[in-house]
């Protein structure tokens, strides 16, 4: 709809086009290799155009460039990034020191690495891999020193999906296999306070499941409710994969629909007005997203 030369957005979906254009900008910045300084120049150009002519088409162009700049900025890494470690240094790295940023996925944000016994400052994260063992007893925010072996991420491809690229986009540049009794816990509470409290809540909920349910049932319910799949038995996972129902184990729209139904039905029993019932339901959705760790499917 056009009014006085200005493009008007649909009032029923005011952010739909902006979200779509931002996503397009992220895709453009990911696949079109252009210097970030050129993106900055384009941003300034569109900003100037917007100041001269207030039209939504220029706003969309601005959002497109912002999305491209965001994904490009993520690819700018410091010189001491783990990604730039030579093959020789990776092969001779025998210990790391850092902070646990995900106890579920066993990811450690590295601050130092020891190459041939000599400590060097590094930036980036590693994913811990222990064959046949699922829980290393690590908690979010713990400062740890781990002895073992570092190795590159092997690119296990499934069609166009690249596992190595997926991890690198999350800031994980290497794998690390801890040695026997090679984990030394140096301190706690080194991470984000909100993320730590969310992890603590997930742990308490997990304990309730395991207190009253069979271990296999508790593992299934834990994956379904709070997205913790660490203790899922391999044969149980295989059943879901072979039957094409593995998506049930990931928190997604189905889970959110159940949460909305439960809370909205509960608020229907109160004296609150309809608008406040929706607002309270939305607030509880945010709480649920917070507890479940803000996974992409939940957000």
Tab-separated table of C-alpha atoms in Angstrom:
chain	number	residue	atom	x	y	z
A	1	UNK	CA	0.000	0.000	0.000
A	2	UNK	CA	1.348	3.408	-0.958
A	3	UNK	CA	0.568	6.638	0.857
A	4	UNK	CA	2.092	10.027	-0.075
A	5	UNK	CA	5.021	8.316	-1.792
A	6	UNK	CA	5.879	6.267	1.287
A	7	UNK	CA	5.603	2.498	1.323
A	8	UNK	CA	3.396	1.402	4.235
A	9	UNK	CA	3.926	-1.957	5.916
A	10	UNK	CA	1.090	-4.354	6.735
A	11	UNK	CA	-0.066	-3.378	10.226
A	12	UNK	CA	-1.039	-6.977	10.973
A	13	UNK	CA	2.512	-8.182	10.330
A	14	UNK	CA	4.704	-5.144	11.049
A	15	UNK	CA	7.976	-7.060	11.467
A	16	UNK	CA	7.511	-9.867	8.936
A	17	UNK	CA	9.218	-8.130	6.016
A	18	UNK	CA	12.015	-6.777	8.225
A	19	UNK	CA	12.671	-10.304	9.571
A	20	UNK	CA	12.698	-11.776	6.053
A	21	UNK	CA	15.030	-9.073	4.738
A	22	UNK	CA	17.372	-9.492	7.733
A	23	UNK	CA	17.508	-13.257	7.062
A	24	UNK	CA	18.257	-12.553	3.400
A	25	UNK	CA	21.069	-10.213	4.447
A	26	UNK	CA	22.576	-12.894	6.710
A	27	UNK	CA	22.475	-15.400	3.837
A	28	UNK	CA	23.997	-12.834	1.474
A	29	UNK	CA	26.823	-12.032	3.891
A	30	UNK	CA	27.472	-15.748	4.471
A	31	UNK	CA	27.795	-16.750	0.843
A	32	UNK	CA	29.044	-13.510	-0.763
A	33	UNK	CA	32.640	-12.967	0.314
A	34	UNK	CA	33.044	-9.175	0.501
A	35	UNK	CA	35.206	-7.118	2.831
A	36	UNK	CA	33.363	-5.837	5.888
A	37	UNK	CA	34.532	-2.314	4.993
A	38	UNK	CA	32.499	-2.474	1.789
A	39	UNK	CA	29.457	-3.468	3.854
A	40	UNK	CA	30.125	-0.467	6.120
A	41	UNK	CA	30.286	1.782	3.056
A	42	UNK	CA	26.969	0.404	1.788
A	43	UNK	CA	25.460	0.895	5.248
A	44	UNK	CA	26.514	4.563	5.305
A	45	UNK	CA	25.164	5.027	1.762
A	46	UNK	CA	21.745	3.612	2.657
A	47	UNK	CA	21.716	5.615	5.890
A	48	UNK	CA	22.259	8.795	3.896
A	49	UNK	CA	19.507	7.802	1.448
A	50	UNK	CA	17.145	7.171	4.347
A	51	UNK	CA	17.828	10.614	5.811
A	52	UNK	CA	17.077	12.231	2.440
A	53	UNK	CA	14.078	10.072	1.483
A	54	UNK	CA	12.018	8.328	4.141
A	55	UNK	CA	10.864	5.260	2.238
A	56	UNK	CA	10.502	1.724	3.625
A	57	UNK	CA	12.332	0.272	0.638
A	58	UNK	CA	15.461	2.054	1.891
A	59	UNK	CA	14.796	0.723	5.411
A	60	UNK	CA	14.687	-2.799	3.987
A	61	UNK	CA	17.963	-2.216	2.137
A	62	UNK	CA	19.442	-0.935	5.389
A	63	UNK	CA	18.316	-4.061	7.265
A	64	UNK	CA	19.720	-6.245	4.455
A	65	UNK	CA	23.160	-4.664	4.826
A	66	UNK	CA	22.981	-4.924	8.632
A	67	UNK	CA	22.283	-8.679	8.360
A	68	UNK	CA	25.200	-9.137	5.957
A	69	UNK	CA	27.489	-7.115	8.252
A	70	UNK	CA	26.472	-9.201	11.284
A	71	UNK	CA	27.419	-12.540	9.729
A	72	UNK	CA	30.588	-11.029	8.194
A	73	UNK	CA	31.644	-9.605	11.563
A	74	UNK	CA	31.315	-13.067	13.110
A	75	UNK	CA	33.909	-14.347	10.654
A	76	UNK	CA	36.521	-11.783	11.765
A	77	UNK	CA	38.801	-13.734	14.107
A	78	UNK	CA	41.803	-12.572	16.171
A	79	UNK	CA	45.308	-13.674	15.198
A	80	UNK	CA	45.517	-15.985	18.237
A	81	UNK	CA	42.333	-17.870	17.303
A	82	UNK	CA	42.422	-21.656	17.616
A	83	UNK	CA	41.353	-21.802	13.978
A	84	UNK	CA	44.789	-20.536	12.902
A	85	UNK	CA	46.824	-23.059	14.912
A	86	UNK	CA	49.241	-24.929	12.683
A	87	UNK	CA	48.799	-28.663	12.172
A	88	UNK	CA	52.080	-29.266	14.015
A	89	UNK	CA	50.972	-27.258	17.063
A	90	UNK	CA	47.603	-29.026	17.129
A	91	UNK	CA	49.340	-32.406	17.027
A	92	UNK	CA	51.624	-31.456	19.946
A	93	UNK	CA	48.976	-29.738	22.092
A	94	UNK	CA	48.765	-31.794	25.288
A	95	UNK	CA	46.586	-29.611	27.551
A	96	UNK	CA	44.075	-26.775	27.497
A	97	UNK	CA	42.746	-24.337	30.070
A	98	UNK	CA	39.425	-22.572	29.826
A	99	UNK	CA	35.839	-22.182	30.990
A	100	UNK	CA	32.965	-24.605	30.427
A	101	UNK	CA	30.321	-22.812	28.346
A	102	UNK	CA	28.060	-25.842	27.739
A	103	UNK	CA	27.939	-28.867	30.008
A	104	UNK	CA	25.348	-30.561	27.767
A	105	UNK	CA	27.433	-30.295	24.570
A	106	UNK	CA	30.758	-30.407	26.503
A	107	UNK	CA	32.131	-27.170	25.023
A	108	UNK	CA	35.037	-25.310	26.651
A	109	UNK	CA	36.003	-21.724	25.777
A	110	UNK	CA	39.785	-21.897	25.706
A	111	UNK	CA	42.056	-19.247	27.233
A	112	UNK	CA	45.379	-21.133	27.060
A	113	UNK	CA	46.854	-24.180	25.355
A	114	UNK	CA	50.020	-26.101	26.174
A	115	UNK	CA	52.117	-27.061	23.143
A	116	UNK	CA	55.032	-29.315	24.087
A	117	UNK	CA	54.557	-28.153	27.686
A	118	UNK	CA	54.721	-24.422	26.809
A	119	UNK	CA	51.554	-22.439	27.555
A	120	UNK	CA	50.233	-20.019	24.920
A	121	UNK	CA	47.209	-17.696	25.066
A	122	UNK	CA	44.502	-18.633	22.554
A	123	UNK	CA	40.900	-17.719	21.756
A	124	UNK	CA	38.112	-19.989	20.617
A	125	UNK	CA	36.296	-23.056	21.853
A	126	UNK	CA	36.820	-26.810	21.702
A	127	UNK	CA	34.311	-29.639	21.867
A	128	UNK	CA	35.289	-32.427	24.243
A	129	UNK	CA	34.984	-35.966	22.958
A	130	UNK	CA	35.266	-39.002	25.202
A	131	UNK	CA	34.535	-42.334	23.563
A	132	UNK	CA	31.934	-44.354	25.443
A	133	UNK	CA	31.449	-41.705	28.178
A	134	UNK	CA	28.666	-39.148	28.185
A	135	UNK	CA	28.959	-37.188	31.413
A	136	UNK	CA	32.296	-35.754	32.526
A	137	UNK	CA	30.816	-34.121	35.626
A	138	UNK	CA	31.388	-30.633	34.238
A	139	UNK	CA	29.194	-27.651	35.116
A	140	UNK	CA	28.639	-24.398	33.294
A	141	UNK	CA	31.072	-21.680	34.403
A	142	UNK	CA	33.748	-24.029	35.768
A	143	UNK	CA	37.340	-23.091	35.059
A	144	UNK	CA	39.156	-26.279	34.062
A	145	UNK	CA	42.564	-27.517	32.982
A	146	UNK	CA	42.376	-30.622	30.838
A	147	UNK	CA	45.189	-32.863	29.697
A	148	UNK	CA	44.733	-34.909	26.542
A	149	UNK	CA	44.974	-34.627	22.775
A	150	UNK	CA	43.704	-31.955	20.382
A	151	UNK	CA	42.729	-32.734	16.812
A	152	UNK	CA	40.988	-30.974	13.904
A	153	UNK	CA	37.251	-31.267	13.324
A	154	UNK	CA	36.620	-33.921	10.719
A	155	UNK	CA	34.135	-32.733	8.134
A	156	UNK	CA	31.353	-35.316	8.375
A	157	UNK	CA	29.061	-34.281	5.539
A	158	UNK	CA	25.430	-35.261	5.069
A	159	UNK	CA	24.403	-33.865	1.720
A	160	UNK	CA	25.123	-30.126	1.779
A	161	UNK	CA	25.398	-30.036	5.610
A	162	UNK	CA	28.956	-29.598	6.872
A	163	UNK	CA	29.497	-30.552	10.526
A	164	UNK	CA	32.821	-28.691	10.633
A	165	UNK	CA	31.265	-25.480	9.309
A	166	UNK	CA	28.346	-25.863	11.718
A	167	UNK	CA	30.728	-26.003	14.701
A	168	UNK	CA	32.930	-23.193	13.397
A	169	UNK	CA	29.919	-20.890	13.098
A	170	UNK	CA	29.368	-21.535	16.827
A	171	UNK	CA	32.988	-20.551	17.525
A	172	UNK	CA	34.172	-24.182	18.008
A	173	UNK	CA	37.375	-24.732	16.045
A	174	UNK	CA	38.914	-27.934	17.421
A	175	UNK	CA	38.050	-31.223	19.118
A	176	UNK	CA	39.777	-32.283	22.331
A	177	UNK	CA	39.941	-35.755	23.815
A	178	UNK	CA	40.691	-35.668	27.579
A	179	UNK	CA	43.178	-38.181	28.908
A	180	UNK	CA	42.419	-40.543	31.771
A	181	UNK	CA	41.868	-38.477	34.941
A	182	UNK	CA	43.017	-35.466	32.924
A	183	UNK	CA	40.406	-32.946	34.123
A	184	UNK	CA	41.419	-30.528	36.874
A	185	UNK	CA	38.730	-28.182	38.187
A	186	UNK	CA	40.297	-24.819	39.065
A	187	UNK	CA	37.276	-22.741	40.031
A	188	UNK	CA	33.571	-22.024	39.551
A	189	UNK	CA	31.190	-19.207	38.648
A	190	UNK	CA	33.318	-17.898	35.772
A	191	UNK	CA	30.475	-17.709	33.273
A	192	UNK	CA	27.350	-15.646	32.775
A	193	UNK	CA	25.189	-15.520	35.929
A	194	UNK	CA	21.895	-15.930	34.055
A	195	UNK	CA	23.160	-18.882	32.002
A	196	UNK	CA	24.545	-20.490	35.180
A	197	UNK	CA	21.218	-20.162	37.004
A	198	UNK	CA	19.381	-21.644	33.991
A	199	UNK	CA	21.767	-24.610	34.043
A	200	UNK	CA	21.169	-25.028	37.768
A	201	UNK	CA	17.405	-25.072	37.208
A	202	UNK	CA	17.773	-27.695	34.468
A	203	UNK	CA	19.860	-29.806	36.839
A	204	UNK	CA	17.205	-29.618	39.573
A	205	UNK	CA	14.438	-30.556	37.142
A	206	UNK	CA	16.566	-33.457	35.908
A	207	UNK	CA	17.039	-34.698	39.465
A	208	UNK	CA	13.253	-34.766	39.949
A	209	UNK	CA	12.837	-36.886	36.795
A	210	UNK	CA	15.492	-39.386	37.887
A	211	UNK	CA	14.126	-39.534	41.428
A	212	UNK	CA	10.659	-40.717	40.389
A	213	UNK	CA	11.170	-42.398	37.002
A	214	UNK	CA	13.094	-45.328	35.577
A	215	UNK	CA	16.484	-44.125	34.175
A	216	UNK	CA	15.434	-44.771	30.546
A	217	UNK	CA	12.116	-43.015	31.061
A	218	UNK	CA	13.815	-40.135	32.875
A	219	UNK	CA	16.308	-39.703	30.029
A	220	UNK	CA	13.451	-39.581	27.497
A	221	UNK	CA	11.381	-37.094	29.532
A	222	UNK	CA	14.460	-34.938	30.156
A	223	UNK	CA	15.153	-34.714	26.405
A	224	UNK	CA	11.508	-33.979	25.653
A	225	UNK	CA	10.929	-31.358	28.360
A	226	UNK	CA	14.226	-29.490	28.824
A	227	UNK	CA	16.256	-30.619	25.801
A	228	UNK	CA	18.910	-32.545	27.783
A	229	UNK	CA	19.856	-35.589	25.669
A	230	UNK	CA	23.134	-36.471	27.367
A	231	UNK	CA	21.852	-39.621	29.077
A	232	UNK	CA	19.689	-40.978	26.272
A	233	UNK	CA	20.652	-44.656	25.653
A	234	UNK	CA	21.939	-45.309	22.128
A	235	UNK	CA	19.356	-48.034	21.451
A	236	UNK	CA	16.535	-45.671	22.471
A	237	UNK	CA	17.902	-42.941	20.173
A	238	UNK	CA	18.159	-45.489	17.362
A	239	UNK	CA	14.462	-46.371	17.751
A	240	UNK	CA	13.440	-42.750	17.196
A	241	UNK	CA	15.853	-42.353	14.265
A	242	UNK	CA	14.703	-45.565	12.549
A	243	UNK	CA	11.026	-44.650	12.929
A	244	UNK	CA	11.544	-41.110	11.637
A	245	UNK	CA	10.453	-39.527	14.932
A	246	UNK	CA	13.829	-38.194	16.146
A	247	UNK	CA	12.446	-34.642	15.971
A	248	UNK	CA	10.377	-35.435	19.069
A	249	UNK	CA	13.581	-35.482	21.123
A	250	UNK	CA	14.334	-31.847	20.240
A	251	UNK	CA	12.434	-28.972	21.819
A	252	UNK	CA	10.517	-27.377	18.978
A	253	UNK	CA	7.175	-25.881	18.047
A	254	UNK	CA	5.317	-28.956	19.301
A	255	UNK	CA	6.726	-28.497	22.814
A	256	UNK	CA	5.960	-24.788	22.747
A	257	UNK	CA	2.381	-25.524	21.676
A	258	UNK	CA	1.959	-27.863	24.655
A	259	UNK	CA	3.398	-25.239	27.025
A	260	UNK	CA	1.097	-22.546	25.597
A	261	UNK	CA	-1.940	-24.838	25.935
A	262	UNK	CA	-1.171	-25.741	29.553
A	263	UNK	CA	-0.552	-22.190	30.733
A	264	UNK	CA	-3.362	-20.594	28.727
A	265	UNK	CA	-5.814	-23.190	30.055
A	266	UNK	CA	-4.620	-22.440	33.611
A	267	UNK	CA	-5.101	-18.698	33.082
A	268	UNK	CA	-8.566	-19.339	31.644
A	269	UNK	CA	-9.590	-20.383	35.148
A	270	UNK	CA	-8.640	-16.973	36.568
A	271	UNK	CA	-10.437	-13.609	36.547
A	272	UNK	CA	-7.804	-12.040	34.262
A	273	UNK	CA	-8.903	-10.290	31.083
A	274	UNK	CA	-8.169	-12.043	27.778
A	275	UNK	CA	-5.321	-9.653	26.906
A	276	UNK	CA	-3.580	-10.349	30.243
A	277	UNK	CA	-4.028	-14.084	29.776
A	278	UNK	CA	-2.038	-13.809	26.543
A	279	UNK	CA	0.590	-11.586	28.168
A	280	UNK	CA	1.063	-13.964	31.128
A	281	UNK	CA	1.284	-16.954	28.771
A	282	UNK	CA	3.968	-15.142	26.738
A	283	UNK	CA	5.927	-14.382	29.927
A	284	UNK	CA	5.882	-18.053	30.919
A	285	UNK	CA	7.073	-18.941	27.400
A	286	UNK	CA	10.099	-16.693	27.990
A	287	UNK	CA	10.728	-18.460	31.313
A	288	UNK	CA	10.536	-21.855	29.565
A	289	UNK	CA	12.930	-20.675	26.828
A	290	UNK	CA	15.294	-19.426	29.555
A	291	UNK	CA	15.246	-22.758	31.424
A	292	UNK	CA	15.747	-24.795	28.247
A	293	UNK	CA	18.855	-22.823	27.318
A	294	UNK	CA	17.568	-20.560	24.507
A	295	UNK	CA	18.015	-23.198	21.810
A	296	UNK	CA	17.354	-21.943	18.270
A	297	UNK	CA	14.223	-24.080	17.813
A	298	UNK	CA	12.721	-22.683	21.035
A	299	UNK	CA	13.509	-19.053	20.195
